[in-house]
Amino acid sequence: MPDTDQYRLPRTVTPVRYDIALSPDLARASFTGEVRIEVEIHEPVDEIVLNALELELAEADLDGTAAAGITLDESTERATISFAEPVQPGHRHLRIAFTGTLNDKLRGFYRSTFTDDDGNERVIATTQFESTDARRAFPCWDEPDLKAVFGVTLVVEDGLLAVSNSPVVEERDLGDGRREVRFGDTMKMSTYLVAFVVGPLEATEPIDVDGVPLRVICTPGKTHMADFALEIGAHSLRYFAKYFGIRYPGEKLDFVGLPDFAMGAMENLGAVTFRENLLVIDPERATRNELENVADVVAHEVAHMWFGDLVTMKWWNGIWLNEAFATFMELLCVDDFRPEWDRWVTFGLTRGAAMVIDAMESTRPVEFEVHAPEEAEGMFDVLTYQKGGGVLRMLEQYLGSEPFRSGIVRYIDKHQYGNTETTDLWDAIEAATGEPARSTMDTWIFQGGYPIVSVEPGGEAGEIRLSQRRFRYVESSDDSLWQVPILWRAGIGGEVASGRVLLSEREAMVTLPGKPDWVVVNAGGWGVYRVRYAPELLRALTTDISHLDKLERFNLVSDTWASVLAGTTAPAEYVELVRLFRNESDPAVWGAIASSFSILRRTIPVAERPAFERFVRDLLRPQVERLGWEPKAGESELDAELRGSLLVALGWHGADAEVVAKAQQVHEQYLADPTSVEPNVAEAVATLVARHGGESEFQAYLDRWRNPTTPQEMVRYLYRLADFPNEGLARRVLDLAITEVRSQNGPFVIFFVLMSSEHNALAWDFIEEHWDDIHARFTEPLIPRMLEAVAWVTDADLAARIRSFLTAHPLRSGQQTIEQAMERMDVHVAFARREAAQLASAFDA
Ligand SMILES: [Zn+2]
């Protein structure tokens, strides 16, 4: 028997439709329920097997005939309902009555709480089912390809709002302080997309988006901060209906913001759930980046309504395509929503983070075989979202966006209401474009890593030689090959020429129309690979970097820094390159530079830090002087963002005392009147004040976190508590993280303390000491996220302790993320060992 049977239900009986009736008791944290499932019995059976977990099944019958027995197997998460007489094939109705608990682990049917304006604790009952937690709320065939129609009925106390996937079709007063709320039938869909939320919540009036009523639902008193989510929500609905050429598959759309939520958001059809701070936002008070986060998440979830909900993966190995595609679509849509944000350029930063991890020995292919559903839990990482989204963009740009779109339209149209494998998408794109999408993408999806493409002058004038090898930070032999879609651009005798080539062998010669004055490989910057130019080509290119567009400049910085960490470029050469960026005005390019600064600052011995700090000040001053502290009339949103991030870099990496003093003054002003400070500056000064703050500032931060005026402010002041330099305060923050802080945020608080070069050893002691408390309190997927901060450790002794502890205490899921973080830590430790002693000299002008 193949071992996959353990995870796949027998197909002798399959569901057609579920009628689910649930009565949650919020005060007692429990629920009772009954499900009637219309099933198709395909062959005679004497038992019916389906999924159930942490439920008590009280009774069951089939077309009125009581079951002879009901057994639950916790290890397989299954219920077996047996019958005295064999059941004959046909259409039948299985009824099961059950009870369950509203848990506190943010999965299945769970409790979320908040304190209302009168200081009372209020409870919300809500759901999170992906990947396999629908079985914790009702017995079901909990596999993505066993799609069915769902009819949900909720019995709720008066005064509570009830939401599910479809609109309410009937409400009945039960006369005992409760109402029965019946929702319309859903389309045929997977169990993991079912949702219900009950609680003392408020909804905005629905807005009509081409016939789709759209609302935001949140805890009371916040609906005035719903407009931005509604705006991007409406934009996304229209954008995707047009892109896919198919109307929105639900009947209404609600965005529900929750105080406790494990993930960022969840694409339940028609009832998308969110972390509150990723939905509810005041544009007058938010940074550009916070607005971008909300726009991204909303667009991403709306894209899933088609790609994921209407067309769904057959099994959990397909998670990557589901998520990578939604990420790609989110970027397309947000770029259309706010073209001035240059969303594809800012994507460089997150894609860059994936490329760092993907250069590790412990990386993984984007797609891999999955037996147990929990094996796919490791797929919810940057390799899926960012690398996956990046390779889709690379393919789209190589094929052209219209031919690519016609392949997608073909795919959605052919598979709607059904389930697919990854290859179905490539086949549709091939059919639409006539290009070898499948063989090209297989090299990016089924093998880990990515190449570095070397560019050298060819033998003849006008030729360049391209070659590929796997990029690694550590020397190793590897003969992987990719089919690398390469776009190039060259300056030839005052004219600009461009072209494309698919590099599928180890090397290839490309003939340009003439001898180039300069040449850019990975033109546009869409390739998920690095480029290394021969010295004379690099010199020609950097003589005037205005030949490069933003993402190309970003890549030049990012690729060069990667080769510094790999030991193939000297830090001094990198510093020389960075000096060329004094007039840079793009925040993403500066983001790449700033992230290298945080490693350089940790590595350089404290006594020699002034050389580095001087270099940073010289580099940043021209831009900071251009921008000033006050917003200028009519300035771009990117300039506003850049002002904030450069002030932080100047105050922190540059140790600029004047900037720090001014930040303290501006922060006082912010606390007195939050509307008096431009939001990006407000965030910057909150960061700088924390990094130089003491007890009284700490109290002010605690107070802002506990009594925030916006969800973003709550998160900002909570996470910045981790930045205070005093060790006693850092201890208090760590204690708060496992006590008062919501369990959805605690892991990130610990992450930030662990990431700091000042308190990482302290944070590590705390983690070892409270390992069991941490596991008891935090939902499992957030623990590897917390531990990822070890990647920034540069101290060899601490690194050794971390490695030995994490090797002795492996996680049940997410261990690969831990391995990757430890390998990054090793890269940083090796860099420090190799370079620390002479690093200061790199900054001498
Ligand atoms: Zn998603």
mmCIF file of C-alpha atoms and ligand atoms in Angstrom, residues 267 300-301 304 322-323 326 385, ligand 1:
data_model
loop_
_atom_site.group_PDB
_atom_site.id
_atom_site.type_symbol
_atom_site.label_atom_id
_atom_site.label_comp_id
_atom_site.label_asym_id
_atom_site.label_seq_id
_atom_site.Cartn_x
_atom_site.Cartn_y
_atom_site.Cartn_z
ATOM 1 C CA GLU A 267 -8.593 33.979 0.870
ATOM 2 C CA HIS A 300 -3.326 39.266 -3.253
ATOM 3 C CA GLU A 301 -6.424 37.862 -1.572
ATOM 4 C CA HIS A 304 -7.026 34.239 -5.069
ATOM 5 C CA ASN A 322 -1.319 29.214 -5.763
ATOM 6 C CA GLU A 323 0.782 31.616 -3.686
ATOM 7 C CA ALA A 326 -1.323 35.467 -6.288
ATOM 8 C CA TYR A 385 5.927 33.842 -2.625
HETATM 9 ZN ZN ZN B 1 -2.019 33.782 -0.771
#
